[in-house]
Amino acid sequence: MSSQTPPAKRPCTDDKDAMFGDENVTMNKQLPENIMAGDEDQNGHFLSKEKAIFQKLEYSSAKESDSAAMTWISSQKLGDFVLNKMIQGTGDMLTVTNRSNDKVLAHIPTNGGDVGEAVKSGREAKEAWGKMQGHIRARHLYSVTREVQKQGKLLSVMECISTGVAVRECKNVMLANLVQTLYHFTGWAELSSPEVKDCQSRGIVAVLLPEVDTLTQIAQQVVPALAAGNCVIISPSAPLPALLFASLCVTAGLPPGVLSVVVGDKARQALMSDRNIAMLSGALSTKEECRSIVSSLQYPIPVSLCQVGKSSMIVFSNSDIDSAVDCLSDKGFYASGQAYDSVGKVLVQSSCYEKFCKRLKEKISKLRVGDALDHSNDVGATTSKNISVIKEALTLNTHLSQFKSNSTLPSTGSYQSPTVLLDVQPSNDIWDDVLLGPLVKVASFRTAKEAVAIVNHSKQGVGCSVWSEKNSLIMQLTKQLNVGTVWVNCHGIRESTRPAQYRSCTGSMQCGGVDLLKLYMSPAATPRLSFSDDKIDPSLVKNFGKATTPALPSDKPTVDPEESVNRTIKLFIGGALKRSANDSYRTVRSSTGTVLGSLPDATKKDIRDAVEAAAKAFPGWSGKSGFNRSQILYFLAENICRRKEDFAEVIAQSTGRKYDDGMQEVDTSLQRLFMAAAWADKFTSSPWEQKDPVGVIGITAPSQWPMLGLCSLLGPAIAAGNTVVVLPSDKFPLVAADLCQVIATSDIPGGVVNMVYGSQSPLSLALAQHQHVQAVWYFGYPEGCHVLTKEGVENNKQVWCEEYDKRKWNSLVQGTGYTINRHCYNNKVVIMPPGDTFAN
């Protein structure tokens, strides 16, 4: 066989040569002119001059000018914003610094704890603003929207220098979200007359804003409150963006007193003790802040507080790994990892875990950290408080693998390198800790059920993104995830038009849609919490929930054995009648003093058993279709109807009312159950907007309507798929005892309805303190409303409190409809990007 001379060896000059060229490149030959000696790629191949330039290309500065913002600050006599003007206080001086370089931006004199002028201005303006025609109010908000758009650059730069968030995020995300929300609720102000005609504004709403993401929180809390006809007093942690927004509202012609801003911690505390505040709303950075704020409340008012948390991400092996990594590298450190949309926890399927982590490490290493005003930087500054918390957490978890950005941190300012922790076990405390800042925790999972269980066990239920190419799997996960927003193959997209609701938060922290508007409104026929000019008696608050003295046996006969049989009532738990763990009973008497029976005096142990039974029954009951639940409720009403004379007689004996009045209450109760059954299959959910049951609800029923009040609350709660633990009227409990006998024979699964008798105060407190109770409905005394509202903050519980004698339960408007149904479900929104197939 003839041999051929091999071709001359040459250096590889492009990717094709690198792939197909000879590995043994001759190094002693002269290089072509377009090859630079010493410039090689990661495979050892020589690079052309052009490629070498791109390999070594460095970012140049693209810094946004802050001259306009600094000019505005220097031109203003900063202080509290009241009656459409700045009022300088005489209290302590608040120093505001730029977190990117530690330079002082402003010294703001505060009024200390004096918020009287702000409250007075709101009180004078609320009547005119609340009763203003919807069209006129919409025109005011439209003017504000246009002014915000005109000064968008100034607003975004002010947010940037005040909070340290990268200017590209302030401009492209936060400002855009604010403008979109303003337009949306301008429309709702226009439509308020026909669409929410049965609702009225609450009055003066106090809004607490966090240290970061001020513009987004203004959009989510201040704008809908204004659209609903309320006057708003803002207490911001970062005052400059809020003061600038307020001044823009003046330029837009907003009436004086409608929007006020008070500066300083003392002013925030003073708002909590003012009886003119009708509602408290806010987002706070830590649980300790939530506790501190609520402990300062002096009156029982509606509270909608939420601790700033992070979202989650689930990545399946059949997903686009590169897209998921790119999204995580951006949204994982959005707002320096200190906002709701930033990712805190990532679950990656074990089959693609190594591949995902390798690509993520490459991406994170290239993130640039620096001055927030520089468009070339990816991550801005972080609050010093959050940095110290992150460093402490990392010190305690040195055994975990981690990698960081290779970017050099600036010498001045408050910065933290973007950090990723690998192989974090969900049982580790750091997994569920809310660590605000540029820190992402990554763990692996095997099955979809495991991933859902881990996410649902989280203390924060803001949102979760699901990355998969399998549609059937995505649809199943959107139903199972207990979060407010589910993103499909994307993350952090906000739509102000669609309702979402944060889970595991105090109150009902809505996000978007008409339900957010109604959160800041109260039904016109619904009574507000009333209280005297004096504060609630501290002794009543202190003694609320304490165990009562056990009843002593009577020295007189309680029953005549020849006339009747001694009746002993049992608790109804898990579908069966059970004795109380206390083995203590108290006598139930009629209005005339006649003994009607013996009632068990339940304890916390009985509450625990009832909650356990309700939690066990919840998956099966909520999994039933609305049609099945409606059929069961209709059957319950049918069985009650067969014993309506017995119920009417018990009501008459217990309350002292006439028999006809008792019969009327039974008939109205049947109507309430029929209405609940009718609603059971009307809580419909589309694939993109879902209404999920809340979970286990603890209900303290009103005392004056022993059957009607109970059925008006019980029916809608279980119709929506919730399970309940009910504390019936402690004055007239025999009606509930008879109702349990009917429930036990009406096809309602065991554990869906649980009745616990006894003193309502200690038992309702036990319900509020139980971690597995998702919501508490309390209809009792003002001091109970006050205490339970505070307890709800401790374990992130939804609390609905009203005084027991203020609602007319026999009224069709107050006893049924949206006023009750809105507390029975949580909104969930599923967001999927439209794709680019038909983009053109």
Tab-separated table of N, CA, C and O in Angstrom, residues 126-197:
chain	number	residue	atom	x	y	z
A	126	LYS	N	-61.568	62.218	54.759
A	126	LYS	CA	-62.091	60.895	54.417
A	126	LYS	C	-63.542	60.923	53.953
A	126	LYS	O	-63.937	60.113	53.107
A	127	GLU	N	-64.350	61.838	54.491
A	127	GLU	CA	-65.751	61.870	54.082
A	127	GLU	C	-65.882	62.263	52.618
A	127	GLU	O	-66.584	61.617	51.841
A	128	ALA	N	-65.185	63.356	52.238
A	128	ALA	CA	-65.281	63.817	50.846
A	128	ALA	C	-64.651	62.824	49.876
A	128	ALA	O	-65.214	62.524	48.817
A	129	TRP	N	-63.483	62.250	50.246
A	129	TRP	CA	-62.804	61.311	49.355
A	129	TRP	C	-63.560	59.991	49.270
A	129	TRP	O	-63.679	59.390	48.185
A	130	GLY	N	-64.082	59.516	50.391
A	130	GLY	CA	-64.794	58.240	50.391
A	130	GLY	C	-66.114	58.297	49.660
A	130	GLY	O	-66.534	57.312	49.037
A	131	LYS	N	-66.801	59.439	49.729
A	131	LYS	CA	-68.101	59.566	49.076
A	131	LYS	C	-68.004	60.206	47.697
A	131	LYS	O	-69.028	60.455	47.062
A	132	MET	N	-66.781	60.471	47.260
A	132	MET	CA	-66.590	61.072	45.942
A	132	MET	C	-67.073	60.125	44.849
A	132	MET	O	-66.922	58.899	44.958
A	133	GLN	N	-67.656	60.685	43.809
A	133	GLN	CA	-68.105	59.876	42.679
A	133	GLN	C	-66.925	59.101	42.096
A	133	GLN	O	-65.821	59.622	41.980
A	134	GLY	N	-67.170	57.853	41.740
A	134	GLY	CA	-66.091	56.998	41.272
A	134	GLY	C	-65.360	57.573	40.071
A	134	GLY	O	-64.137	57.442	39.956
A	135	HIS	N	-66.078	58.225	39.184
A	135	HIS	CA	-65.444	58.804	37.994
A	135	HIS	C	-64.465	59.909	38.370
A	135	HIS	O	-63.365	59.992	37.806
A	136	ILE	N	-64.830	60.738	39.337
A	136	ILE	CA	-63.951	61.837	39.752
A	136	ILE	C	-62.704	61.280	40.444
A	136	ILE	O	-61.578	61.742	40.212
A	137	ARG	N	-62.907	60.266	41.286
A	137	ARG	CA	-61.753	59.650	41.947
A	137	ARG	C	-60.832	58.991	40.924
A	137	ARG	O	-59.601	59.035	41.049
A	138	ALA	N	-61.397	58.396	39.887
A	138	ALA	CA	-60.589	57.784	38.833
A	138	ALA	C	-59.781	58.841	38.093
A	138	ALA	O	-58.626	58.600	37.710
A	139	ARG	N	-60.346	60.007	37.882
A	139	ARG	CA	-59.613	61.071	37.203
A	139	ARG	C	-58.432	61.552	38.049
A	139	ARG	O	-57.363	61.867	37.517
A	140	HIS	N	-58.615	61.590	39.371
A	140	HIS	CA	-57.502	61.947	40.254
A	140	HIS	C	-56.377	60.909	40.132
A	140	HIS	O	-55.193	61.262	40.012
A	141	LEU	N	-56.744	59.634	40.181
A	141	LEU	CA	-55.728	58.586	40.106
A	141	LEU	C	-55.069	58.544	38.734
A	141	LEU	O	-53.872	58.241	38.619
A	142	TYR	N	-55.833	58.844	37.697
A	142	TYR	CA	-55.240	58.902	36.363
A	142	TYR	C	-54.204	60.018	36.282
A	142	TYR	O	-53.129	59.851	35.674
A	143	SER	N	-54.504	61.138	36.896
A	143	SER	CA	-53.549	62.240	36.921
A	143	SER	C	-52.284	61.840	37.661
A	143	SER	O	-51.161	62.170	37.243
A	144	VAL	N	-52.437	61.100	38.769
A	144	VAL	CA	-51.275	60.605	39.503
A	144	VAL	C	-50.465	59.653	38.631
A	144	VAL	O	-49.223	59.701	38.594
A	145	THR	N	-51.150	58.794	37.896
A	145	THR	CA	-50.465	57.833	37.025
A	145	THR	C	-49.623	58.542	35.978
A	145	THR	O	-48.460	58.183	35.742
A	146	ARG	N	-50.202	59.538	35.341
A	146	ARG	CA	-49.464	60.260	34.312
A	146	ARG	C	-48.262	60.989	34.898
A	146	ARG	O	-47.193	61.047	34.279
A	147	GLU	N	-48.418	61.515	36.105
A	147	GLU	CA	-47.304	62.232	36.732
A	147	GLU	C	-46.185	61.259	37.096
A	147	GLU	O	-44.993	61.580	36.964
A	148	VAL	N	-46.550	60.060	37.551
A	148	VAL	CA	-45.543	59.041	37.857
A	148	VAL	C	-44.798	58.635	36.591
A	148	VAL	O	-43.572	58.437	36.608
A	149	GLN	N	-45.525	58.513	35.485
A	149	GLN	CA	-44.856	58.173	34.229
A	149	GLN	C	-43.888	59.271	33.784
A	149	GLN	O	-42.784	58.993	33.307
A	150	LYS	N	-44.291	60.519	33.967
A	150	LYS	CA	-43.426	61.629	33.562
A	150	LYS	C	-42.140	61.666	34.385
A	150	LYS	O	-41.073	61.988	33.872
A	151	GLN	N	-42.263	61.366	35.663
A	151	GLN	CA	-41.113	61.426	36.571
A	151	GLN	C	-40.603	60.034	36.916
A	151	GLN	O	-40.076	59.813	38.004
A	152	GLY	N	-40.776	59.097	35.988
A	152	GLY	CA	-40.386	57.721	36.261
A	152	GLY	C	-38.906	57.561	36.545
A	152	GLY	O	-38.508	56.821	37.446
A	153	LYS	N	-38.074	58.266	35.783
A	153	LYS	CA	-36.630	58.153	35.995
A	153	LYS	C	-36.249	58.667	37.376
A	153	LYS	O	-35.445	58.044	38.083
A	154	LEU	N	-36.841	59.789	37.789
A	154	LEU	CA	-36.541	60.337	39.111
A	154	LEU	C	-36.971	59.378	40.213
A	154	LEU	O	-36.235	59.160	41.191
A	155	LEU	N	-38.137	58.771	40.062
A	155	LEU	CA	-38.623	57.817	41.070
A	155	LEU	C	-37.719	56.599	41.168
A	155	LEU	O	-37.388	56.143	42.271
A	156	SER	N	-37.330	56.042	40.020
A	156	SER	CA	-36.501	54.841	40.038
A	156	SER	C	-35.119	55.126	40.616
A	156	SER	O	-34.571	54.303	41.355
A	157	VAL	N	-34.544	56.281	40.301
A	157	VAL	CA	-33.236	56.622	40.865
A	157	VAL	C	-33.346	56.857	42.362
A	157	VAL	O	-32.458	56.449	43.137
A	158	MET	N	-34.439	57.486	42.806
A	158	MET	CA	-34.624	57.707	44.244
A	158	MET	C	-34.746	56.378	44.983
A	158	MET	O	-34.207	56.200	46.079
A	159	GLU	N	-35.471	55.427	44.399
A	159	GLU	CA	-35.568	54.090	44.994
A	159	GLU	C	-34.199	53.424	45.041
A	159	GLU	O	-33.837	52.772	46.024
A	160	CYS	N	-33.429	53.614	43.989
A	160	CYS	CA	-32.109	52.984	43.885
A	160	CYS	C	-31.158	53.490	44.967
A	160	CYS	O	-30.535	52.706	45.675
A	161	ILE	N	-31.030	54.806	45.102
A	161	ILE	CA	-30.070	55.349	46.057
A	161	ILE	C	-30.542	55.174	47.491
A	161	ILE	O	-29.729	55.187	48.428
A	162	SER	N	-31.851	55.012	47.702
A	162	SER	CA	-32.383	54.863	49.062
A	162	SER	C	-32.313	53.432	49.562
A	162	SER	O	-32.067	53.195	50.750
A	163	THR	N	-32.537	52.478	48.670
A	163	THR	CA	-32.625	51.081	49.094
A	163	THR	C	-31.456	50.234	48.634
A	163	THR	O	-31.290	49.110	49.106
A	164	GLY	N	-30.655	50.722	47.678
A	164	GLY	CA	-29.518	49.949	47.198
A	164	GLY	C	-29.864	48.933	46.141
A	164	GLY	O	-28.996	48.143	45.735
A	165	VAL	N	-31.096	48.910	45.640
A	165	VAL	CA	-31.499	47.971	44.600
A	165	VAL	C	-30.952	48.452	43.261
A	165	VAL	O	-30.916	49.656	42.980
A	166	ALA	N	-30.499	47.521	42.423
A	166	ALA	CA	-29.939	47.870	41.121
A	166	ALA	C	-30.913	48.727	40.324
A	166	ALA	O	-32.120	48.461	40.286
A	167	VAL	N	-30.398	49.757	39.685
A	167	VAL	CA	-31.258	50.739	39.022
A	167	VAL	C	-32.038	50.107	37.880
A	167	VAL	O	-33.170	50.522	37.589
A	168	ARG	N	-31.483	49.100	37.227
A	168	ARG	CA	-32.218	48.457	36.126
A	168	ARG	C	-33.466	47.753	36.653
A	168	ARG	O	-34.496	47.706	35.961
A	169	GLU	N	-33.411	47.217	37.875
A	169	GLU	CA	-34.589	46.577	38.468
A	169	GLU	C	-35.588	47.629	38.935
A	169	GLU	O	-36.805	47.435	38.806
A	170	CYS	N	-35.097	48.721	39.483
A	170	CYS	CA	-35.996	49.792	39.909
A	170	CYS	C	-36.766	50.359	38.726
A	170	CYS	O	-37.962	50.655	38.830
A	171	LYS	N	-36.082	50.497	37.606
A	171	LYS	CA	-36.688	51.126	36.437
A	171	LYS	C	-37.536	50.158	35.630
A	171	LYS	O	-38.666	50.471	35.251
A	172	ASN	N	-37.008	48.975	35.364
A	172	ASN	CA	-37.672	48.046	34.446
A	172	ASN	C	-38.738	47.193	35.112
A	172	ASN	O	-39.635	46.689	34.429
A	173	VAL	N	-38.632	46.998	36.423
A	173	VAL	CA	-39.572	46.105	37.110
A	173	VAL	C	-40.465	46.873	38.080
A	173	VAL	O	-41.680	46.895	37.948
A	174	MET	N	-39.846	47.520	39.063
A	174	MET	CA	-40.638	48.160	40.118
A	174	MET	C	-41.468	49.321	39.591
A	174	MET	O	-42.662	49.434	39.891
A	175	LEU	N	-40.843	50.193	38.832
A	175	LEU	CA	-41.584	51.333	38.288
A	175	LEU	C	-42.662	50.872	37.320
A	175	LEU	O	-43.794	51.387	37.339
A	176	ALA	N	-42.336	49.892	36.478
A	176	ALA	CA	-43.326	49.375	35.528
A	176	ALA	C	-44.511	48.757	36.264
A	176	ALA	O	-45.673	48.935	35.859
A	177	ASN	N	-44.241	48.056	37.357
A	177	ASN	CA	-45.315	47.458	38.148
A	177	ASN	C	-46.181	48.533	38.793
A	177	ASN	O	-47.414	48.411	38.854
A	178	LEU	N	-45.560	49.606	39.277
A	178	LEU	CA	-46.316	50.706	39.878
A	178	LEU	C	-47.236	51.358	38.864
A	178	LEU	O	-48.415	51.624	39.156
A	179	VAL	N	-46.742	51.614	37.671
A	179	VAL	CA	-47.561	52.257	36.639
A	179	VAL	C	-48.713	51.349	36.221
A	179	VAL	O	-49.869	51.793	36.091
A	180	GLN	N	-48.421	50.070	36.015
A	180	GLN	CA	-49.474	49.130	35.624
A	180	GLN	C	-50.557	49.045	36.693
A	180	GLN	O	-51.756	49.034	36.389
A	181	THR	N	-50.153	49.008	37.964
A	181	THR	CA	-51.120	48.921	39.053
A	181	THR	C	-51.947	50.196	39.164
A	181	THR	O	-53.155	50.149	39.435
A	182	LEU	N	-51.319	51.347	38.961
A	182	LEU	CA	-52.062	52.605	38.986
A	182	LEU	C	-53.130	52.631	37.903
A	182	LEU	O	-54.275	53.032	38.154
A	183	TYR	N	-52.785	52.201	36.703
A	183	TYR	CA	-53.775	52.156	35.626
A	183	TYR	C	-54.905	51.185	35.962
A	183	TYR	O	-56.092	51.468	35.711
A	184	HIS	N	-54.539	50.041	36.518
A	184	HIS	CA	-55.556	49.023	36.815
A	184	HIS	C	-56.559	49.529	37.852
A	184	HIS	O	-57.779	49.395	37.663
A	185	PHE	N	-56.075	50.126	38.918
A	185	PHE	CA	-56.995	50.554	39.975
A	185	PHE	C	-57.634	51.908	39.667
A	185	PHE	O	-58.637	52.260	40.296
A	186	THR	N	-57.095	52.637	38.708
A	186	THR	CA	-57.836	53.777	38.175
A	186	THR	C	-59.124	53.279	37.518
A	186	THR	O	-60.203	53.868	37.681
A	187	GLY	N	-58.996	52.157	36.823
A	187	GLY	CA	-60.175	51.554	36.224
A	187	GLY	C	-61.169	51.062	37.256
A	187	GLY	O	-62.386	51.225	37.109
A	188	TRP	N	-60.670	50.478	38.354
A	188	TRP	CA	-61.585	49.994	39.381
A	188	TRP	C	-62.263	51.143	40.122
A	188	TRP	O	-63.402	51.013	40.578
A	189	ALA	N	-61.563	52.282	40.265
A	189	ALA	CA	-62.213	53.448	40.854
A	189	ALA	C	-63.369	53.913	39.981
A	189	ALA	O	-64.432	54.306	40.484
A	190	GLU	N	-63.180	53.851	38.670
A	190	GLU	CA	-64.250	54.211	37.741
A	190	GLU	C	-65.417	53.241	37.841
A	190	GLU	O	-66.594	53.632	37.756
A	191	LEU	N	-65.119	51.952	38.044
A	191	LEU	CA	-66.164	50.922	38.072
A	191	LEU	C	-66.678	50.638	39.473
A	191	LEU	O	-67.467	49.703	39.656
A	192	SER	N	-66.243	51.394	40.458
A	192	SER	CA	-66.584	51.064	41.843
A	192	SER	C	-68.084	51.160	42.106
A	192	SER	O	-68.632	50.363	42.870
A	193	SER	N	-68.758	52.104	41.465
A	193	SER	CA	-70.194	52.261	41.741
A	193	SER	C	-71.004	51.045	41.325
A	193	SER	O	-71.768	50.506	42.132
A	194	PRO	N	-70.858	50.540	40.087
A	194	PRO	CA	-71.670	49.361	39.739
A	194	PRO	C	-71.129	48.039	40.255
A	194	PRO	O	-71.897	47.119	40.531
A	195	GLU	N	-69.796	47.923	40.409
A	195	GLU	CA	-69.206	46.626	40.709
A	195	GLU	C	-69.087	46.354	42.208
A	195	GLU	O	-69.184	45.204	42.635
A	196	VAL	N	-68.829	47.351	43.001
A	196	VAL	CA	-68.685	47.163	44.456
A	196	VAL	C	-69.627	48.113	45.191
A	196	VAL	O	-69.262	48.746	46.174
A	197	LYS	N	-70.850	48.183	44.689
A	197	LYS	CA	-71.812	49.126	45.249
A	197	LYS	C	-72.222	48.763	46.678
A	197	LYS	O	-72.699	49.614	47.419
